[in-house]
Amino acid sequence: MGITDPDTYMRGVPYEELARLRRESPVVRVDDFWAVLRHADVRRVLRDPALFSSQLGGTQIRDAADLAYVRRMMLNMDPPEHGRLRGLLTKAFTPRAVAKLTSQIESRARSLVAEVADRGECDFAQVAADLPLRTLAAVFGVPEQDRRLMYDWSNRVIGYQDAEYAVSATVSPAEVTGLARAALAVRPSPGPDGAMPDPRTRAGMPDLYAYANALGEYKRSHPGDDVMSALMRNVGDDGARVSLAEFENLFWLFSVAGNETLRNGLPGGLLALLSHPEQYRRLREDRSLLPSAVEEMLRWWTPVMHFRRTAVAGVRLSDVDIRAGDKVVVWFTGANRDPEVFEDPDVFDIARTPNDHLTFGHGPHFCLGAQLARVQLRAMFAAVLDLPGFMELAGEPVRLRSNFQNGLKSLPIRWAR
């Protein structure tokens, strides 16, 4: 089993194998691509879209079935198109905008933890999953009762290699708005072979796109102070505005990427704490360490493990010759444990500083929602640290079968009541 085999990740990220490969060569041939494992090389690739393109082949290792459509997604764009779309969204993620949301996020986190506090146990992966859903619903103007749609969409897209997540359908039509019921009516079902249509094509997610269009039209006539309303003011056929296809794919990106990364970062961070009880006690006793603890959780449990670029021209990277058209895959789980950057990289240290992890990427595609994610992590762990007694694992964590997202499907914990 290699670093691309999703079954490998059922047991955990193969850090020893990544370190061995990095020692042999920081840029190493794996399957049909170059794996970039060194921190400095990952930064170089990500900050140079003119040489390492997101658009030529998309950002996933496997080639897209519908590349023309995938290229309309901001994640898979190069300048100048990427900057044009990103510019429409930046106002939603400025420090001032995030600051306005902070008290709401802290209140939601405390409420979610309070709902289970008296039970003395819970599946933290399920409790934590609701915080990014509620936050996204507020930011993007999705009615809160429809937020679980994003849970299912994320499961199907990110968890396509996992038999359970690939067919996720947890939302009942009785629980949601009329907009959502219409979308659920076209939700795909497994075929005779049990397989779902490819979720990385437009045809594979008809319910998501139906909902995006219906909600967009509603926001056009009932605008609010949210991202969807702002986007609809810019959707049109002229080249200066956002095309309908671009709008649909932006909604896809919000619903999936905006949810999934944090949803796995939260239980991953808690598992890191519970696996290092001395660090957990240290954080309980000194809450001023919470910001640096969150950064170390992000480094230690890197939710998105890799992204692809495609070489535009021949280039030399760490003494390796890469040809035009080659797949170049930056491996964040390797870069975030690079001993050239992180002292004792395999030690979990909540006071680590500096902590130049690459969990949110680097360069023009640096994660727009990074600060929003940090606020949610701090809020949830502040609430969790207030639980009485000491938390401990109450069963075996269940990992997501995926070579892309470092995910936890279940994290049973318990504490003294």
Coordinates of C-alpha atoms in Angstrom, one line a residue:
M1 CA 0.0 0.0 0.0
G2 CA 1.4 3.4 -1.0
I3 CA 0.7 7.0 -0.2
T4 CA -2.1 7.1 -2.8
D5 CA -4.0 4.0 -1.6
P6 CA -7.1 5.2 0.3
D7 CA -7.0 2.0 2.4
T8 CA -3.7 3.2 3.8
Y9 CA -5.5 6.0 5.5
M10 CA -7.9 3.8 7.3
R11 CA -5.0 3.2 9.7
G12 CA -3.6 6.7 9.6
V13 CA -1.5 9.1 7.6
P14 CA 1.7 7.2 6.5
Y15 CA 4.1 9.8 8.0
E16 CA 7.0 7.4 8.2
E17 CA 6.7 6.6 4.5
L18 CA 6.4 10.3 3.6
A19 CA 9.5 11.0 5.6
R20 CA 11.4 8.1 3.9
L21 CA 10.4 9.4 0.5
R22 CA 11.4 12.9 1.4
R23 CA 14.9 11.7 2.6
E24 CA 15.4 9.9 -0.7
S25 CA 14.3 12.9 -2.8
P26 CA 12.2 15.9 -1.9
V27 CA 10.6 15.6 -5.3
V28 CA 9.9 11.9 -6.0
R29 CA 8.0 10.0 -8.7
V30 CA 4.9 8.3 -7.4
D31 CA 2.5 6.6 -9.9
D32 CA 1.9 9.1 -12.7
F33 CA 3.0 12.3 -10.8
W34 CA 5.7 14.1 -9.0
A35 CA 5.1 14.2 -5.2
V36 CA 6.6 17.4 -3.7
L37 CA 7.3 16.8 0.0
R38 CA 9.6 19.5 1.2
H39 CA 8.2 22.7 2.7
A40 CA 10.3 25.1 0.6
D41 CA 9.4 23.3 -2.7
V42 CA 5.7 23.2 -1.8
R43 CA 5.8 27.0 -1.2
R44 CA 7.6 27.5 -4.5
V45 CA 5.0 25.5 -6.5
L46 CA 2.0 27.2 -4.9
R47 CA 3.2 30.8 -5.3
D48 CA 4.0 30.4 -9.1
P49 CA 0.8 29.8 -11.1
A50 CA 2.5 30.9 -14.3
L51 CA 4.8 27.8 -14.0
F52 CA 2.6 25.4 -12.0
S53 CA -1.0 25.7 -13.2
S54 CA -4.2 24.9 -11.3
Q55 CA -6.2 25.2 -14.6
L56 CA -4.4 23.0 -17.0
G57 CA -5.4 19.7 -15.3
G58 CA -7.3 20.8 -12.3
T59 CA -6.2 20.3 -8.7
Q60 CA -6.9 16.6 -8.1
I61 CA -4.5 13.8 -8.7
R62 CA -7.0 11.9 -10.8
D63 CA -7.9 13.6 -14.1
A64 CA -11.3 15.2 -14.2
A65 CA -14.0 13.5 -16.3
D66 CA -15.3 16.9 -17.4
L67 CA -12.2 19.1 -17.3
A68 CA -13.9 22.0 -19.2
Y69 CA -16.5 22.3 -16.4
V70 CA -14.1 21.8 -13.5
R71 CA -12.0 24.6 -14.9
R72 CA -14.8 27.1 -14.1
M73 CA -14.3 26.5 -10.4
M74 CA -12.2 29.1 -8.6
L75 CA -10.1 26.4 -7.1
N76 CA -9.0 25.3 -10.6
M77 CA -8.3 28.8 -12.0
D78 CA -5.2 30.7 -12.8
P79 CA -4.7 34.5 -13.0
P80 CA -6.4 36.6 -14.1
E81 CA -9.7 34.7 -13.9
H82 CA -8.9 33.5 -10.4
G83 CA -8.3 37.0 -9.1
R84 CA -11.5 38.3 -10.7
L85 CA -13.7 35.8 -8.8
R86 CA -11.7 35.9 -5.6
G87 CA -12.1 39.7 -5.5
L88 CA -15.8 39.3 -5.3
L89 CA -15.6 37.2 -2.2
T90 CA -12.8 38.9 -0.1
K91 CA -15.2 41.3 1.6
A92 CA -16.9 38.3 3.3
F93 CA -13.6 37.2 4.9
T94 CA -11.9 40.5 6.0
P95 CA -10.8 40.7 9.6
R96 CA -13.6 43.1 10.3
A97 CA -16.2 40.7 8.7
V98 CA -14.8 37.7 10.7
A99 CA -14.8 39.8 13.9
K100 CA -18.5 40.5 13.5
L101 CA -19.2 36.8 13.3
T102 CA -16.9 35.8 16.3
S103 CA -19.4 36.2 19.1
Q104 CA -22.1 34.2 17.1
I105 CA -19.6 31.4 16.5
E106 CA -18.5 31.3 20.2
S107 CA -22.2 31.2 21.2
R108 CA -22.9 28.4 18.7
A109 CA -19.9 26.4 19.9
R110 CA -20.9 26.7 23.6
S111 CA -24.5 25.7 22.7
L112 CA -23.3 22.6 20.8
V113 CA -21.2 21.5 23.8
A114 CA -23.8 22.3 26.3
E115 CA -26.3 20.1 24.5
V116 CA -24.2 17.0 25.3
A117 CA -22.5 18.1 28.6
D118 CA -24.9 16.3 30.9
R119 CA -24.6 13.0 29.0
G120 CA -20.9 12.5 29.9
E121 CA -20.2 11.1 26.4
C122 CA -20.7 11.9 22.8
D123 CA -19.4 11.3 19.3
F124 CA -17.4 14.5 18.9
A125 CA -17.1 14.1 15.2
Q126 CA -20.8 14.5 14.9
V127 CA -21.1 17.3 17.4
A128 CA -18.3 19.3 15.8
A129 CA -19.7 18.8 12.3
D130 CA -22.5 21.2 13.0
L131 CA -20.4 24.3 13.8
P132 CA -19.0 24.9 10.3
L133 CA -22.5 24.1 8.9
R134 CA -24.1 26.8 11.0
T135 CA -21.3 29.2 10.3
L136 CA -21.5 28.7 6.5
A137 CA -25.3 29.0 6.6
A138 CA -24.9 32.4 8.2
V139 CA -22.1 33.6 5.9
F140 CA -23.6 32.4 2.7
G141 CA -27.3 33.0 3.4
V142 CA -28.4 29.4 3.4
P143 CA -31.5 28.9 5.6
E144 CA -30.3 27.2 8.7
Q145 CA -32.8 24.3 8.4
D146 CA -31.2 23.5 5.0
R147 CA -27.6 23.3 6.4
R148 CA -27.5 19.5 6.5
L149 CA -27.6 19.5 2.7
M150 CA -24.0 20.7 2.8
Y151 CA -23.2 17.8 5.1
D152 CA -24.4 15.3 2.5
W153 CA -22.9 17.1 -0.4
S154 CA -19.5 17.2 1.3
N155 CA -19.7 13.5 2.2
R156 CA -20.5 12.5 -1.4
V157 CA -17.8 14.7 -3.0
I158 CA -14.9 14.3 -0.5
G159 CA -15.8 10.8 0.7
Y160 CA -16.3 9.3 -2.8
Q161 CA -13.7 6.7 -1.9
D162 CA -15.6 5.7 1.2
A163 CA -18.6 3.3 0.7
E164 CA -20.7 5.0 3.5
Y165 CA -20.0 8.6 2.6
A166 CA -20.4 8.2 -1.1
V167 CA -24.1 7.5 -0.8
S168 CA -24.8 10.0 2.1
A169 CA -28.4 11.0 2.3
T170 CA -29.3 12.1 5.8
V171 CA -31.7 15.0 5.0
S172 CA -35.4 14.4 5.2
P173 CA -37.7 16.5 3.0
A174 CA -39.9 17.2 6.0
E175 CA -37.0 19.1 7.8
V176 CA -36.2 21.6 5.1
T177 CA -37.4 24.5 3.0
G178 CA -39.3 24.2 -0.2
L179 CA -36.1 25.2 -2.1
A180 CA -34.4 22.2 -0.5
R181 CA -37.3 19.8 -1.2
A182 CA -37.2 20.6 -4.9
A183 CA -33.4 19.8 -4.8
L184 CA -33.9 16.6 -2.9
A185 CA -36.3 15.5 -5.6
V186 CA -33.4 15.2 -8.0
R187 CA -30.9 13.8 -5.5
P188 CA -29.2 10.8 -7.3
S189 CA -29.4 7.3 -5.9
P190 CA -27.0 4.4 -6.3
G191 CA -27.2 2.4 -9.5
P192 CA -27.7 -1.3 -9.8
D193 CA -24.0 -1.8 -9.0
G194 CA -24.3 0.3 -5.9
A195 CA -22.2 3.1 -7.4
M196 CA -23.1 6.8 -7.4
P197 CA -22.5 9.1 -10.4
D198 CA -19.1 10.8 -10.3
P199 CA -19.6 13.7 -7.8
R200 CA -16.9 15.8 -9.5
T201 CA -19.0 16.3 -12.6
R202 CA -22.1 18.5 -13.0
A203 CA -24.3 15.5 -13.7
G204 CA -23.1 13.8 -10.4
M205 CA -24.5 16.6 -8.2
P206 CA -27.8 17.6 -9.7
D207 CA -29.3 18.4 -6.2
L208 CA -26.5 20.8 -5.3
Y209 CA -26.8 22.7 -8.6
A210 CA -30.6 22.8 -8.4
Y211 CA -30.4 24.2 -4.9
A212 CA -27.7 26.7 -5.9
N213 CA -29.8 28.1 -8.8
A214 CA -33.1 28.2 -6.7
L215 CA -31.4 29.9 -3.8
G216 CA -29.6 32.3 -6.1
E217 CA -32.8 33.4 -7.8
Y218 CA -34.4 33.8 -4.4
K219 CA -31.5 36.0 -3.3
R220 CA -31.8 38.1 -6.4
S221 CA -35.4 39.1 -5.5
H222 CA -34.8 39.0 -1.7
P223 CA -31.2 40.2 -1.2
G224 CA -29.7 40.1 2.3
D225 CA -26.3 40.8 3.9
D226 CA -24.7 37.6 2.8
V227 CA -22.3 36.2 0.1
M228 CA -25.0 34.6 -2.0
S229 CA -26.9 38.0 -2.3
A230 CA -23.6 39.8 -3.2
L231 CA -22.8 37.2 -5.8
M232 CA -26.2 37.4 -7.5
R233 CA -25.7 41.1 -8.0
N234 CA -22.7 40.1 -10.2
V235 CA -24.2 37.2 -12.1
G236 CA -24.8 37.9 -15.8
D237 CA -23.8 37.0 -19.3
D238 CA -21.3 39.8 -19.9
G239 CA -17.7 38.9 -19.5
A240 CA -17.1 41.4 -16.6
R241 CA -19.5 39.5 -14.4
V242 CA -19.8 36.0 -13.0
S243 CA -21.3 33.5 -15.4
L244 CA -24.0 31.1 -14.3
A245 CA -21.6 28.2 -14.5
E246 CA -19.0 30.1 -12.3
F247 CA -21.7 30.9 -9.8
E248 CA -22.8 27.3 -9.5
N249 CA -19.2 26.2 -9.0
L250 CA -18.6 28.9 -6.4
F251 CA -21.5 27.5 -4.5
W252 CA -20.1 24.0 -4.9
L253 CA -16.8 25.3 -3.4
F254 CA -18.5 27.0 -0.5
S255 CA -20.7 24.1 0.4
V256 CA -18.0 21.4 0.2
A257 CA -14.5 22.9 0.8
G258 CA -15.8 25.5 3.3
N259 CA -17.4 22.7 5.4
E260 CA -15.2 19.7 5.1
T261 CA -11.8 21.0 6.1
L262 CA -12.9 22.4 9.4
R263 CA -15.3 19.5 10.0
N264 CA -12.3 17.1 10.0
G265 CA -9.9 19.6 11.7
L266 CA -12.0 19.8 14.8
P267 CA -12.1 16.1 15.7
G268 CA -8.6 15.7 14.4
G269 CA -7.4 18.4 16.8
L270 CA -9.2 16.8 19.7
L271 CA -7.7 13.4 18.9
A272 CA -4.2 15.0 18.9
L273 CA -4.9 16.5 22.4
L274 CA -6.3 13.2 23.8
S275 CA -3.4 11.3 22.3
H276 CA -1.0 13.6 24.2
P277 CA -2.5 13.9 27.7
E278 CA 0.4 16.0 29.0
Q279 CA -0.4 18.6 26.4
Y280 CA -4.1 18.4 27.1
R281 CA -3.4 19.1 30.8
R282 CA -1.1 21.9 29.9
L283 CA -3.8 23.6 27.8
R284 CA -6.5 23.2 30.5
E285 CA -4.2 24.9 33.0
D286 CA -3.1 27.7 30.7
R287 CA -5.8 28.9 28.2
S288 CA -3.4 31.5 26.9
L289 CA -1.9 28.7 24.9
L290 CA -5.1 28.1 22.9
P291 CA -4.1 30.1 19.8
S292 CA -0.8 28.3 19.5
A293 CA -2.5 25.0 20.3
V294 CA -4.9 25.5 17.4
E295 CA -2.0 26.2 15.0
E296 CA -0.3 23.0 16.2
M297 CA -3.5 21.0 15.7
L298 CA -3.6 22.4 12.1
R299 CA 0.0 21.3 11.5
W300 CA -0.4 18.0 13.2
W301 CA -3.7 17.0 11.7
T302 CA -3.6 18.5 8.3
P303 CA -7.1 18.0 6.9
V304 CA -6.4 18.5 3.1
M305 CA -3.4 16.3 2.4
H306 CA -2.4 17.3 -1.1
F307 CA -3.2 19.4 -4.1
R308 CA -2.2 19.0 -7.7
R309 CA -0.7 21.5 -10.2
T310 CA 0.4 20.9 -13.8
A311 CA 3.8 22.1 -15.1
V312 CA 3.4 24.7 -17.8
A313 CA 7.0 24.4 -19.0
G314 CA 10.1 22.4 -18.2
V315 CA 11.4 23.3 -14.7
R316 CA 14.0 22.0 -12.2
L317 CA 12.8 21.5 -8.7
S318 CA 15.2 20.3 -6.0
D319 CA 17.5 18.9 -8.7
V320 CA 14.7 17.0 -10.4
D321 CA 13.8 17.8 -14.0
I322 CA 10.0 18.2 -14.5
R323 CA 8.6 18.3 -18.0
A324 CA 5.8 20.5 -19.4
G325 CA 2.5 18.7 -18.8
D326 CA 3.7 16.7 -15.8
K327 CA 1.5 16.4 -12.8
V328 CA 3.1 18.0 -9.7
V329 CA 1.4 17.2 -6.4
V330 CA 2.2 19.2 -3.3
W331 CA 1.9 17.0 -0.2
F332 CA 1.0 19.1 2.8
T333 CA 1.3 16.2 5.2
G334 CA 4.9 15.9 4.2
A335 CA 5.7 19.6 4.2
N336 CA 4.1 20.1 7.6
R337 CA 6.6 17.7 9.1
D338 CA 9.7 18.8 7.3
P339 CA 12.6 18.8 9.8
E340 CA 14.2 21.7 7.9
V341 CA 11.4 23.9 9.1
F342 CA 10.0 22.3 12.2
E343 CA 12.2 21.2 15.1
D344 CA 11.2 17.7 16.3
P345 CA 8.4 17.6 13.7
D346 CA 6.9 14.4 15.0
V347 CA 6.4 16.0 18.5
F348 CA 3.0 17.5 19.2
D349 CA 3.8 20.8 21.1
I350 CA 0.9 23.2 21.8
A351 CA 3.4 26.0 22.4
R352 CA 5.3 25.6 19.2
T353 CA 6.5 28.9 17.8
P354 CA 7.1 29.8 15.1
N355 CA 4.7 27.4 13.3
D356 CA 4.9 28.0 9.6
H357 CA 2.5 25.2 8.6
L358 CA 1.0 25.1 5.1
T359 CA -2.4 23.7 6.1
F360 CA -4.2 26.7 4.5
G361 CA -1.9 26.6 1.4
H362 CA 0.3 29.5 0.2
G363 CA 0.3 32.0 -2.6
P364 CA -2.7 33.2 -4.7
H365 CA -4.9 30.2 -3.6
F366 CA -4.3 30.7 0.1
C367 CA -7.5 29.7 1.8
L368 CA -10.0 32.6 1.9
G369 CA -11.6 31.2 5.0
A370 CA -8.5 30.6 7.0
Q371 CA -9.2 33.2 9.7
L372 CA -12.8 32.1 9.9
A373 CA -11.6 28.5 10.5
R374 CA -9.2 29.6 13.2
V375 CA -12.0 31.5 15.0
Q376 CA -14.2 28.3 14.9
L377 CA -11.4 26.1 16.2
R378 CA -10.6 28.4 19.1
A379 CA -14.3 28.7 20.0
M380 CA -15.0 25.0 19.9
F381 CA -11.9 24.1 22.0
A382 CA -12.6 26.9 24.5
A383 CA -16.1 25.3 25.0
V384 CA -14.7 21.7 25.2
L385 CA -12.0 22.6 27.7
D386 CA -14.8 23.8 30.1
L387 CA -16.3 20.3 30.3
P388 CA -16.0 18.9 33.8
G389 CA -13.2 16.4 34.5
F390 CA -10.9 15.1 31.9
M391 CA -11.9 13.9 28.5
E392 CA -10.8 10.5 27.2
L393 CA -11.4 8.2 24.3
A394 CA -14.5 6.1 24.7
G395 CA -13.9 3.8 21.7
E396 CA -11.9 3.5 18.6
P397 CA -11.9 6.5 16.2
V398 CA -13.2 5.6 12.8
R399 CA -11.2 7.2 9.9
L400 CA -12.5 8.2 6.5
R401 CA -11.4 6.1 3.6
S402 CA -9.7 8.8 1.5
N403 CA -6.3 9.7 0.2
F404 CA -7.2 13.4 0.0
Q405 CA -9.0 14.4 3.2
N406 CA -7.6 13.4 6.5
G407 CA -11.0 12.7 8.0
L408 CA -12.6 11.2 11.1
K409 CA -16.1 9.8 10.7
S410 CA -16.4 9.0 14.4
L411 CA -14.6 10.1 17.6
P412 CA -16.3 8.7 20.7
I413 CA -15.3 10.5 23.9
R414 CA -16.4 10.6 27.5
W415 CA -15.8 12.9 30.5
A416 CA -16.8 13.1 34.2
R417 CA -20.3 14.5 34.8

